[in-house]
Coordinates of C-alpha atoms in Angstrom, one line a residue:
X1 CA 23.8 11.4 -0.5
X2 CA 25.4 8.6 1.4
X3 CA 23.3 6.7 3.8
X4 CA 24.6 7.2 7.3
X5 CA 23.3 5.7 10.6
X6 CA 21.6 8.0 13.0
X7 CA 23.8 9.8 15.5
X8 CA 24.2 7.3 18.4
X9 CA 26.9 5.8 20.5
X10 CA 28.7 2.8 19.2
X11 CA 27.4 0.7 22.0
X12 CA 24.1 -1.2 21.5
X13 CA 21.1 1.2 21.6
X14 CA 19.6 0.8 25.1
X15 CA 16.6 2.9 24.5
X16 CA 15.1 5.2 21.8
X17 CA 15.1 9.0 22.3
X18 CA 12.6 11.2 20.6
X19 CA 12.9 14.8 19.7
X20 CA 10.1 17.2 20.7
X21 CA 7.5 17.9 18.1
X22 CA 7.8 21.3 16.6
X23 CA 5.0 23.7 17.5
X24 CA 4.5 24.7 13.9
X25 CA 2.9 21.3 13.1
X26 CA -0.8 21.1 14.1
X27 CA -1.2 18.7 17.0
X28 CA -3.7 15.9 16.6
X29 CA -6.8 15.8 18.8
X30 CA -6.0 14.5 22.3
X31 CA -8.4 11.7 22.2
X32 CA -7.2 10.3 18.9
X33 CA -3.5 10.7 18.7
X34 CA -0.1 10.2 20.4
X35 CA 2.9 12.5 20.3
X36 CA 6.6 12.2 20.9
X37 CA 7.6 14.1 24.0
X38 CA 10.6 14.5 26.2
X39 CA 11.0 11.4 28.4
X40 CA 10.7 13.4 31.7
X41 CA 7.4 15.0 30.7
X42 CA 5.4 12.0 29.8
X43 CA 3.8 9.4 32.1
X44 CA 2.3 7.1 29.4
X45 CA 3.6 3.7 28.3
X46 CA 7.1 3.4 27.0
X47 CA 8.3 2.2 23.6
X48 CA 10.8 -0.3 24.8
X49 CA 13.9 -1.4 22.8
X50 CA 13.4 -4.2 20.3
X51 CA 13.3 -7.6 21.9
X52 CA 11.6 -6.4 25.1
X53 CA 7.9 -6.5 25.8
X54 CA 6.1 -3.2 26.0
X55 CA 6.2 -1.8 29.4
X56 CA 8.8 -4.2 30.8
X57 CA 11.8 -2.0 30.1
X58 CA 13.3 0.9 32.1
X59 CA 10.8 3.6 32.9
X60 CA 13.5 6.2 33.4
X61 CA 15.2 8.8 31.2
X62 CA 16.1 7.5 27.8
X63 CA 12.9 5.7 26.8
X64 CA 10.4 7.1 24.3
X65 CA 7.0 7.4 26.1
X66 CA 3.8 7.8 24.2
X67 CA 0.7 9.5 25.5
X68 CA -1.9 6.8 26.2
X69 CA -3.3 4.7 29.0
X70 CA -1.7 1.2 28.5
X71 CA 0.4 -0.5 25.9
X72 CA -2.5 -2.8 25.0
X73 CA -4.3 0.1 23.2
X74 CA -1.3 1.5 21.5
X75 CA -1.9 -0.3 18.3
X76 CA -5.5 0.9 18.2
X77 CA -4.4 4.5 18.7
X78 CA -1.7 4.0 16.1
X79 CA -4.1 3.5 13.2
X80 CA -7.8 3.3 12.4
X81 CA -7.1 -0.3 11.2
X82 CA -4.6 -1.2 14.0
X83 CA -1.7 -3.6 13.4
X84 CA -0.5 -6.1 15.9
X85 CA 1.2 -4.4 18.9
X86 CA 4.6 -5.8 17.8
X87 CA 4.3 -4.2 14.4
X88 CA 3.1 -0.8 15.8
X89 CA 6.1 -0.7 18.2
X90 CA 8.5 -1.6 15.4
X91 CA 7.2 1.2 13.2
X92 CA 7.3 3.7 16.1
X93 CA 10.9 2.7 16.9
X94 CA 11.9 3.1 13.3
X95 CA 10.2 6.5 13.0
X96 CA 12.0 7.7 16.2
X97 CA 15.3 6.5 15.0
X98 CA 14.9 8.2 11.7
X99 CA 14.4 11.5 13.5
X100 CA 12.6 14.7 12.7
X101 CA 11.9 14.8 8.9
X102 CA 12.2 18.6 8.9
X103 CA 15.6 18.9 10.6
X104 CA 18.1 19.6 7.9
X105 CA 20.9 18.4 10.2
X106 CA 19.3 14.9 10.3
X107 CA 20.7 12.6 7.6
X108 CA 17.2 11.0 7.2
X109 CA 15.3 14.3 7.0
X110 CA 13.4 15.3 3.9
X111 CA 15.8 18.3 3.1
X112 CA 18.8 16.0 3.4
X113 CA 17.4 13.2 1.3
X114 CA 16.3 15.5 -1.4
X115 CA 19.2 17.9 -1.5
X116 CA 21.1 15.8 -4.0
X117 CA 18.7 13.3 -5.7
X118 CA 21.4 11.8 -8.0
X119 CA 23.9 11.1 -5.2
X120 CA 21.2 9.6 -3.0
X121 CA 19.9 7.3 -5.8
X122 CA 23.5 6.3 -6.6
X123 CA 24.1 5.5 -2.9
X124 CA 21.0 3.3 -2.7
X125 CA 21.9 1.6 -6.0
X126 CA 25.3 0.8 -4.9
X127 CA 23.9 -0.6 -1.6
X128 CA 21.5 -2.7 -3.5
X129 CA 24.1 -4.1 -5.9
X130 CA 26.4 -4.8 -3.0
X131 CA 23.9 -7.4 -1.8
X132 CA 25.6 -9.7 0.6
X133 CA 28.9 -7.8 0.6
X134 CA 29.1 -8.3 4.3
X135 CA 28.2 -6.5 7.5
X136 CA 29.6 -3.0 7.9
X137 CA 29.5 -2.2 4.2
X138 CA 26.8 -0.6 2.0
X139 CA 23.2 -0.8 3.2
X140 CA 23.9 -3.9 5.5
X141 CA 26.2 -2.1 7.9
X142 CA 24.4 1.3 7.9
X143 CA 20.7 0.4 7.9
X144 CA 21.0 -3.1 9.3
X145 CA 21.7 -1.6 12.7
X146 CA 18.7 0.8 12.3
X147 CA 16.3 -1.9 11.3
X148 CA 17.6 -4.3 14.0
X149 CA 17.1 -1.7 16.7
X150 CA 13.6 -1.1 15.5
X151 CA 12.8 -4.8 15.8
X152 CA 12.0 -5.3 12.1
X153 CA 13.5 -8.8 12.3
X154 CA 10.6 -9.9 14.5
X155 CA 8.0 -9.0 11.8
X156 CA 7.8 -11.8 9.3
X157 CA 4.4 -11.4 7.5
X158 CA 4.8 -9.5 4.2
X159 CA 2.0 -7.0 4.7
X160 CA 3.0 -6.3 8.3
X161 CA 6.7 -5.9 7.3
X162 CA 5.7 -3.2 4.8
X163 CA 3.6 -1.5 7.5
X164 CA 6.5 -1.5 9.9
X165 CA 8.8 -0.2 7.2
X166 CA 6.5 2.6 6.1
X167 CA 8.2 5.4 8.1
X168 CA 11.3 4.8 5.9
X169 CA 9.3 4.0 2.7
X170 CA 7.4 7.3 2.9
X171 CA 10.7 9.3 3.2
X172 CA 12.7 7.9 0.3
X173 CA 11.7 5.4 -2.4
X174 CA 15.3 4.2 -3.1
X175 CA 16.4 3.6 0.5
X176 CA 13.0 2.2 1.4
X177 CA 13.1 -0.3 -1.4
X178 CA 16.6 -1.3 -0.4
X179 CA 15.5 -1.7 3.2
X180 CA 12.6 -3.9 2.1
X181 CA 15.1 -6.6 1.0
X182 CA 16.7 -6.7 4.4
X183 CA 16.2 -10.2 5.8
X184 CA 16.7 -9.8 9.5
X185 CA 19.4 -9.4 12.2
X186 CA 22.7 -10.9 11.1
X187 CA 21.5 -11.4 7.6
X188 CA 22.6 -9.5 4.5
X189 CA 20.3 -7.7 2.1
X190 CA 18.4 -10.1 -0.1
X191 CA 20.3 -11.1 -3.2
X192 CA 18.8 -10.6 -6.6
X193 CA 18.3 -13.8 -8.5
X194 CA 17.6 -13.4 -12.2
X195 CA 15.7 -16.2 -13.8
X196 CA 15.2 -17.0 -17.5
X197 CA 12.2 -14.6 -17.7
X198 CA 14.2 -11.7 -16.3
X199 CA 12.3 -11.5 -13.0
X200 CA 14.3 -10.6 -9.9
X201 CA 13.3 -12.2 -6.6
X202 CA 14.6 -11.6 -3.1
X203 CA 16.1 -14.6 -1.3
X204 CA 15.7 -13.6 2.3
X205 CA 13.0 -10.9 2.4
X206 CA 9.5 -12.0 3.2
X207 CA 8.2 -9.3 0.8
X208 CA 7.9 -10.6 -2.8
X209 CA 10.1 -8.7 -5.2
X210 CA 7.1 -8.0 -7.4
X211 CA 5.3 -6.1 -4.6
X212 CA 8.2 -4.4 -2.9
X213 CA 8.5 -1.7 -5.5
X214 CA 4.8 -0.9 -5.7
X215 CA 4.5 -0.8 -1.9
X216 CA 7.4 1.6 -1.6
X217 CA 6.0 3.7 -4.4
X218 CA 2.6 4.0 -2.8
X219 CA 4.2 5.2 0.5
X220 CA 6.5 7.7 -1.2
X221 CA 3.8 9.1 -3.4
X222 CA 1.6 9.5 -0.3
X223 CA 4.3 11.8 1.2
X224 CA 4.2 14.0 -1.9
X225 CA 0.4 14.1 -1.8
X226 CA 0.6 15.2 1.8
X227 CA 2.9 18.1 0.9
X228 CA 0.6 19.3 -1.9
X229 CA -2.5 18.9 0.3
X230 CA -0.9 20.8 3.2
X231 CA -0.2 23.7 0.9
X232 CA -3.7 23.8 -0.7
X233 CA -5.5 23.3 2.7
X234 CA -3.3 25.8 4.5
X235 CA -3.4 28.6 1.9
X236 CA -6.8 27.9 0.3
X237 CA -8.7 30.2 2.6
X238 CA -6.5 33.1 1.8
X239 CA -5.8 32.3 -1.9
X240 CA -9.1 31.2 -3.5
X241 CA -7.3 30.3 -6.7
X242 CA -5.8 27.3 -4.9
X243 CA -9.2 25.8 -4.3
X244 CA -9.4 24.6 -7.9
X245 CA -6.8 21.9 -7.0
X246 CA -8.9 20.4 -4.3
X247 CA -10.8 18.0 -6.7
X248 CA -7.5 17.1 -8.3
X249 CA -6.0 16.1 -5.0
X250 CA -9.1 14.3 -4.0
X251 CA -8.9 12.2 -7.2
X252 CA -5.2 11.6 -6.5
X253 CA -6.0 10.5 -3.0
X254 CA -8.6 8.0 -4.3
X255 CA -6.2 6.6 -6.9
X256 CA -3.6 6.2 -4.2
X257 CA -6.0 4.3 -1.9
X258 CA -7.0 2.1 -4.8
X259 CA -3.4 1.2 -5.6
X260 CA -2.6 0.5 -1.9
X261 CA -5.7 -1.6 -1.6
X262 CA -4.5 -3.8 -4.4
X263 CA -0.9 -4.0 -3.0
X264 CA -2.1 -4.8 0.5
X265 CA -4.4 -7.6 -0.8
X266 CA -1.5 -9.0 -2.8
X267 CA 0.8 -8.8 0.2
X268 CA -1.7 -10.7 2.3
X269 CA -2.0 -13.5 -0.3
X270 CA -0.7 -16.6 1.5
X271 CA 2.4 -17.9 -0.3
X272 CA 2.3 -21.5 -1.5
X273 CA 5.4 -23.6 -2.1
X274 CA 6.8 -23.4 -5.6
X275 CA 5.7 -26.2 -7.9
X276 CA 8.3 -28.7 -8.9
X277 CA 10.3 -29.4 -10.9
X278 CA 9.8 -26.2 -12.8
X279 CA 7.3 -23.3 -12.3
X280 CA 4.5 -23.2 -14.7
X281 CA 4.1 -20.1 -16.9
X282 CA 2.6 -17.3 -14.9
X283 CA 3.5 -14.7 -12.3
X284 CA 5.3 -17.4 -10.3
X285 CA 5.5 -18.2 -6.6
X286 CA 5.8 -15.3 -4.3
X287 CA 4.1 -13.0 -6.7
X288 CA 0.9 -14.6 -8.0
X289 CA -1.6 -13.0 -10.3
X290 CA -2.2 -10.2 -7.8
X291 CA 1.6 -9.4 -7.7
X292 CA 1.7 -9.2 -11.5
X293 CA -1.3 -6.9 -11.6
X294 CA 0.2 -4.7 -8.9
X295 CA 3.5 -4.6 -10.6
X296 CA 1.9 -3.3 -13.7
X297 CA -1.1 -1.2 -12.7
X298 CA 0.4 0.6 -9.6
X299 CA 3.3 2.3 -11.5
X300 CA 0.9 3.0 -14.4
X301 CA -1.8 4.7 -12.3
X302 CA 0.6 6.5 -10.0
X303 CA 2.5 7.9 -13.0
X304 CA -0.6 10.0 -13.7
X305 CA -0.9 10.8 -10.0
X306 CA 2.6 12.1 -9.8
X307 CA 2.2 14.2 -12.9
X308 CA -0.9 15.8 -11.4
X309 CA 0.9 16.4 -8.1
X310 CA 3.8 18.0 -10.0
X311 CA 1.3 20.4 -11.6
X312 CA -0.3 21.3 -8.3
X313 CA 3.1 21.9 -6.6
X314 CA 4.3 24.1 -9.5
X315 CA 1.1 26.2 -9.5
X316 CA 1.4 26.6 -5.7
X317 CA 5.0 28.0 -6.1
X318 CA 6.8 24.9 -5.0
X319 CA 9.7 24.4 -7.4
X320 CA 12.4 21.8 -7.4
X321 CA 14.3 23.8 -4.6
X322 CA 11.3 23.4 -2.2
X323 CA 10.7 20.4 0.0
X324 CA 7.7 19.2 -2.0
X325 CA 9.3 19.8 -5.4
X326 CA 12.5 18.1 -4.2
X327 CA 10.6 15.1 -3.0
X328 CA 8.8 14.7 -6.3
X329 CA 12.1 15.1 -8.3
X330 CA 13.8 12.5 -6.0
X331 CA 10.9 10.1 -6.3
X332 CA 10.8 10.4 -10.1
X333 CA 14.5 9.7 -10.4
X334 CA 14.3 6.6 -8.1
X335 CA 11.5 4.9 -10.2
X336 CA 13.9 2.8 -12.3
X337 CA 15.9 1.8 -9.2
X338 CA 12.9 0.4 -7.6
X339 CA 11.6 -1.3 -10.8
X340 CA 8.4 0.8 -10.9
X341 CA 9.2 2.8 -14.0
X342 CA 7.7 2.3 -17.5
X343 CA 10.1 -0.6 -18.2
X344 CA 9.1 -2.4 -15.1
X345 CA 5.4 -1.9 -15.8
X346 CA 5.9 -3.2 -19.4
X347 CA 7.5 -6.4 -18.0
X348 CA 4.5 -7.2 -15.9
X349 CA 2.1 -6.2 -18.7
X350 CA 3.8 -8.8 -20.9
X351 CA 3.4 -11.4 -18.2
X352 CA -0.3 -10.7 -17.9
X353 CA -0.8 -10.8 -21.6
X354 CA 0.8 -14.2 -21.8
X355 CA -1.7 -15.6 -19.2
X356 CA -4.9 -14.0 -20.5
X357 CA -6.2 -17.2 -22.2
X358 CA -5.9 -19.2 -19.0
X359 CA -7.4 -16.4 -16.9
X360 CA -10.4 -15.9 -19.3
X361 CA -11.1 -19.7 -19.3
X362 CA -11.6 -19.8 -15.6
X363 CA -13.7 -16.6 -15.2
X364 CA -16.8 -17.4 -12.9
X365 CA -20.3 -16.9 -14.2
X366 CA -21.8 -16.0 -10.8
X367 CA -21.2 -13.3 -8.2
X368 CA -18.9 -13.9 -5.2
X369 CA -21.1 -15.1 -2.3
X370 CA -20.4 -15.7 1.3
X371 CA -17.8 -14.0 3.5
X372 CA -15.1 -12.0 1.9
X373 CA -11.7 -13.8 1.6
X374 CA -9.3 -13.0 4.4
X375 CA -6.9 -11.2 2.2
X376 CA -9.4 -8.3 1.7
X377 CA -10.0 -7.9 5.5
X378 CA -7.1 -5.6 6.1
X379 CA -8.0 -5.2 9.8
X380 CA -7.5 -8.9 10.5
X381 CA -4.1 -10.5 11.2
X382 CA -2.4 -11.9 8.0
X383 CA -3.4 -15.4 7.2
X384 CA -0.7 -18.1 7.1
X385 CA 0.0 -20.3 4.0
X386 CA -2.3 -23.1 5.1
X387 CA -5.0 -23.6 7.7
X388 CA -5.6 -21.2 10.5
X389 CA -5.9 -22.2 14.1
X390 CA -9.6 -22.7 13.8
X391 CA -9.1 -25.5 11.3
X392 CA -10.2 -23.4 8.3
X393 CA -8.4 -22.1 5.3
X394 CA -7.2 -18.5 5.3
X395 CA -10.5 -17.6 3.6
X396 CA -12.7 -19.1 6.3
X397 CA -13.8 -22.2 4.5
X398 CA -13.4 -25.8 5.6
X399 CA -10.2 -27.4 4.4
X400 CA -10.6 -30.0 1.6
X401 CA -14.0 -28.7 0.4
X402 CA -13.7 -27.9 -3.3
X403 CA -15.9 -25.9 -5.6
X404 CA -16.9 -27.0 -9.1
X405 CA -13.8 -27.3 -11.3
X406 CA -11.5 -28.6 -8.6
X407 CA -10.9 -25.3 -6.9
X408 CA -11.3 -24.2 -3.3
X409 CA -14.3 -21.9 -2.6
X410 CA -12.1 -18.8 -3.0
X411 CA -11.1 -20.0 -6.4
X412 CA -7.5 -21.0 -5.7
X413 CA -6.2 -24.3 -6.9
X414 CA -5.6 -26.7 -4.0
X415 CA -2.0 -27.2 -3.1
X416 CA -0.6 -24.6 -5.4
X417 CA -0.8 -21.0 -6.6
X418 CA -3.1 -21.5 -9.5
X419 CA -2.9 -18.7 -12.2
X420 CA -6.6 -18.4 -12.2
X421 CA -7.3 -18.6 -8.5
X422 CA -7.1 -14.9 -7.8
X423 CA -8.9 -14.0 -11.0
X424 CA -11.9 -16.0 -9.9
X425 CA -12.1 -14.1 -6.6
X426 CA -11.6 -10.7 -8.3
X427 CA -14.1 -11.4 -11.1
X428 CA -16.6 -12.7 -8.6
X429 CA -16.3 -9.5 -6.5
X430 CA -16.9 -7.3 -9.5
X431 CA -20.0 -9.3 -10.3
X432 CA -21.2 -9.0 -6.6
X433 CA -20.7 -5.3 -6.7
X434 CA -22.7 -5.1 -10.0
X435 CA -25.5 -7.2 -8.5
X436 CA -26.0 -4.6 -5.7
X437 CA -27.1 -2.0 -8.3
X438 CA -30.5 -3.7 -8.3
X439 CA -30.6 -4.2 -4.5
X440 CA -32.7 -2.6 -1.8
X441 CA -30.1 0.1 -1.1
X442 CA -30.6 1.7 -4.5
X443 CA -34.3 0.9 -4.8
X444 CA -35.5 3.0 -2.0
X445 CA -33.0 5.8 -2.5
X446 CA -31.8 5.5 1.1
X447 CA -28.2 5.3 0.0
X448 CA -27.4 6.9 -3.3
X449 CA -23.7 6.3 -2.9
X450 CA -24.1 2.5 -2.7
X451 CA -26.5 2.6 -5.6
X452 CA -24.1 4.7 -7.7
X453 CA -21.2 2.4 -6.8
X454 CA -23.2 -0.7 -7.8
X455 CA -24.3 0.9 -11.1
X456 CA -20.6 1.7 -11.9
X457 CA -19.6 -1.8 -11.0
X458 CA -22.2 -3.1 -13.4
X459 CA -20.8 -0.9 -16.1
X460 CA -17.3 -2.3 -15.5
X461 CA -18.7 -5.8 -15.4
X462 CA -20.1 -5.3 -18.9
X463 CA -16.6 -4.3 -20.1
X464 CA -15.1 -7.4 -18.5
X465 CA -17.6 -9.7 -20.3
X466 CA -16.8 -8.0 -23.6
X467 CA -13.1 -8.8 -23.0
X468 CA -13.6 -12.5 -22.3
X469 CA -13.7 -13.7 -26.0
X470 CA -10.6 -11.7 -27.3
X471 CA -8.7 -12.7 -24.2
X472 CA -9.0 -16.4 -25.1
X473 CA -7.0 -15.9 -28.2
X474 CA -4.6 -13.2 -26.9
X475 CA -1.9 -15.7 -25.9
X476 CA -1.0 -16.5 -29.6
X477 CA 1.2 -13.4 -29.6
X478 CA 1.5 -11.9 -26.1
X479 CA 3.9 -9.3 -27.3
X480 CA 1.4 -7.9 -29.8
X481 CA -0.1 -4.4 -29.2
X482 CA -3.6 -5.9 -29.0
X483 CA -2.6 -8.4 -26.3
X484 CA -1.0 -5.7 -24.2
X485 CA -4.0 -3.5 -24.6
X486 CA -6.2 -6.4 -23.4
X487 CA -3.9 -6.9 -20.4
X488 CA -4.1 -3.2 -19.6
X489 CA -7.9 -3.2 -19.5
X490 CA -8.1 -6.5 -17.6
X491 CA -5.6 -5.2 -15.0
X492 CA -7.7 -2.1 -14.4
X493 CA -10.8 -4.1 -14.0
X494 CA -9.1 -6.3 -11.4
X495 CA -8.0 -3.1 -9.6
X496 CA -11.6 -2.1 -9.5
X497 CA -12.5 -5.5 -8.0
X498 CA -9.8 -5.0 -5.3
X499 CA -11.3 -1.6 -4.4
X500 CA -14.8 -3.2 -4.0
X501 CA -13.5 -6.0 -1.9
X502 CA -11.4 -3.8 0.5
X503 CA -14.3 -1.3 0.8
X504 CA -16.8 -3.9 1.6
X505 CA -14.5 -5.6 4.2
X506 CA -14.0 -2.3 5.9
X507 CA -17.7 -1.5 6.0
X508 CA -18.1 -3.1 9.5
X509 CA -20.4 -0.6 11.2
X510 CA -17.6 1.5 12.7
X511 CA -18.0 4.4 10.3
X512 CA -14.4 4.1 8.9
X513 CA -13.6 6.2 5.8
X514 CA -12.3 3.1 4.1
X515 CA -15.7 1.5 4.5
X516 CA -17.5 4.4 2.9
X517 CA -18.5 4.7 -0.7
X518 CA -17.0 8.1 -1.6
X519 CA -13.4 7.1 -2.1
X520 CA -14.4 3.8 -3.9
X521 CA -16.8 5.7 -6.2
X522 CA -14.1 8.2 -7.1
X523 CA -11.5 5.5 -7.6
X524 CA -13.8 3.5 -9.8
X525 CA -14.7 6.6 -11.8
X526 CA -11.1 7.2 -12.5
X527 CA -10.7 3.6 -13.6
X528 CA -13.7 3.9 -15.9
X529 CA -12.2 7.1 -17.4
X530 CA -8.9 5.3 -18.1
X531 CA -10.9 2.5 -19.8
X532 CA -13.0 5.0 -21.8
X533 CA -16.1 3.6 -20.3
X534 CA -19.0 6.1 -20.0
X535 CA -20.2 6.7 -16.4
X536 CA -23.8 5.6 -15.6
X537 CA -26.6 8.1 -15.0
X538 CA -26.5 10.9 -12.5
X539 CA -24.5 10.1 -9.4
X540 CA -23.3 12.1 -6.4
X541 CA -20.0 13.9 -6.8
X542 CA -17.6 12.2 -4.3
X543 CA -14.8 14.7 -4.6
X544 CA -15.8 17.1 -1.9
X545 CA -16.1 14.5 0.9
X546 CA -12.9 12.8 -0.2
X547 CA -11.1 16.2 -0.2
X548 CA -12.5 16.9 3.3
X549 CA -11.0 13.6 4.5
X550 CA -7.7 14.4 3.0
X551 CA -7.5 17.9 4.4
X552 CA -8.6 16.6 7.8
X553 CA -5.8 14.0 7.8
X554 CA -3.0 16.4 6.9
X555 CA -4.2 18.8 9.6
X556 CA -4.5 16.0 12.3
X557 CA -1.2 14.4 11.3
X558 CA -2.6 11.2 9.8
X559 CA -1.0 9.5 6.8
X560 CA -2.6 9.1 3.4
X561 CA -2.8 5.3 3.6
X562 CA -5.6 2.8 3.8
X563 CA -4.9 2.2 7.5
X564 CA -5.2 5.9 8.5
X565 CA -1.9 5.7 10.4
X566 CA -1.2 8.5 12.8
X567 CA 2.2 10.1 12.3
X568 CA 4.7 10.6 15.1
X569 CA 6.3 13.8 13.6

């Protein structure tokens, strides 16, 4: 279907109006959530139009007011890992402008977007190919107004831009991917520049092209997971046969969190200037090793997840004509458009295979010690490309202090991207997780989850050590089947390392689900299964607590993301 702007007067949008939430949707607990309400019935803080500070706009009729004490705590009520207030406001504005996802008359509703998947994909494709055709045409004229009104142009950090775009990303992969290339007010969509290696990069967008597709895919797959979980959780008490799908959905949830963890870490990677005169072989500036790993492993893992979700929806009676079935069909058809299909994954697999010798040569022999690098601490503001205000590097180390081998303490090569920099950190985290298998937590039996997680990390570390020697010679023929198989296994191991890093960073004493061991243990078990690595000794089954978290989220109106974002509709 064609992308049309939301129904609004032609004059500039003075304020954002919200539709009342339907009674059929369970309301979140009062102490933990916010809801969209008619302006006259709410006395909380207002979501002001873009460009105005929260609370400084008109307190009268046409302003969206959200239940809550003061604007300062809005971001904390928006997600368990709160974003900056500006990002939370931009996401809320965008979600209000998109309207009720269940209203068939709304052009941005799920029924409307999934009614004609082929037409919608073609519309998004034509908008993407139009590129800089000019304001008023294609995606620029239709969604540029939408994103400008939401204040997306004020969000420059890549990971925060993706968070602000998530209300659109979770509704439609193709349109969300096209919106991700929008550069800001008055700027056309990012052009696609094709280099000699066939990689396409956005010119204006702060989100690297290698990560835009995976980030959009994670959000869209989360919406399908929510539809399946709503059905199983809602009808499971009356139809016991549906309970058999609870472990399947729990595993899908853990895989989704693992993929999003890797994508978020890669988005938070501070971008360094491109080397001159020509980039060295590797994933390249703006993508890095983490971008290449995400470009390959996220579509690969989520292809299995989508297949499982399709089976669950079909068994629950949700065919292609239903909302859930239509969302899945639309998402599957949009995979090539966003570059996250099998061909896109194969491209990044070849890139990883080519760099295996260099990456294996720089693998550390010791576990990662000291504070976790900033890119794993998702609750912290994104680190700039350079020193922070406290005079330290984004990873908290003093500038200029190099580790053995001429690298900074986090493993990155000073002054550039360094193909092996990210691999040093990831390999060190895997070793650190394995070292904890012999720690006090597992010795006294006080925390069997941590002990099991450490034992599984040690098993994966053994696999990584076995890959080091063949990876050194894999670059002789990166297109060979053996080289691609090595790249596949190494990428999965780095995915496991990203899971360990994000979980440890979130384990800050607040009792967050992301800081617990259940989802990480289930995600690493899935990775071990894909590698064909046998699981270590008896371990607690994490599927029940992971399913309980997923079912609780869909009942309370919380998204299936790593941030535990509360949904407006």
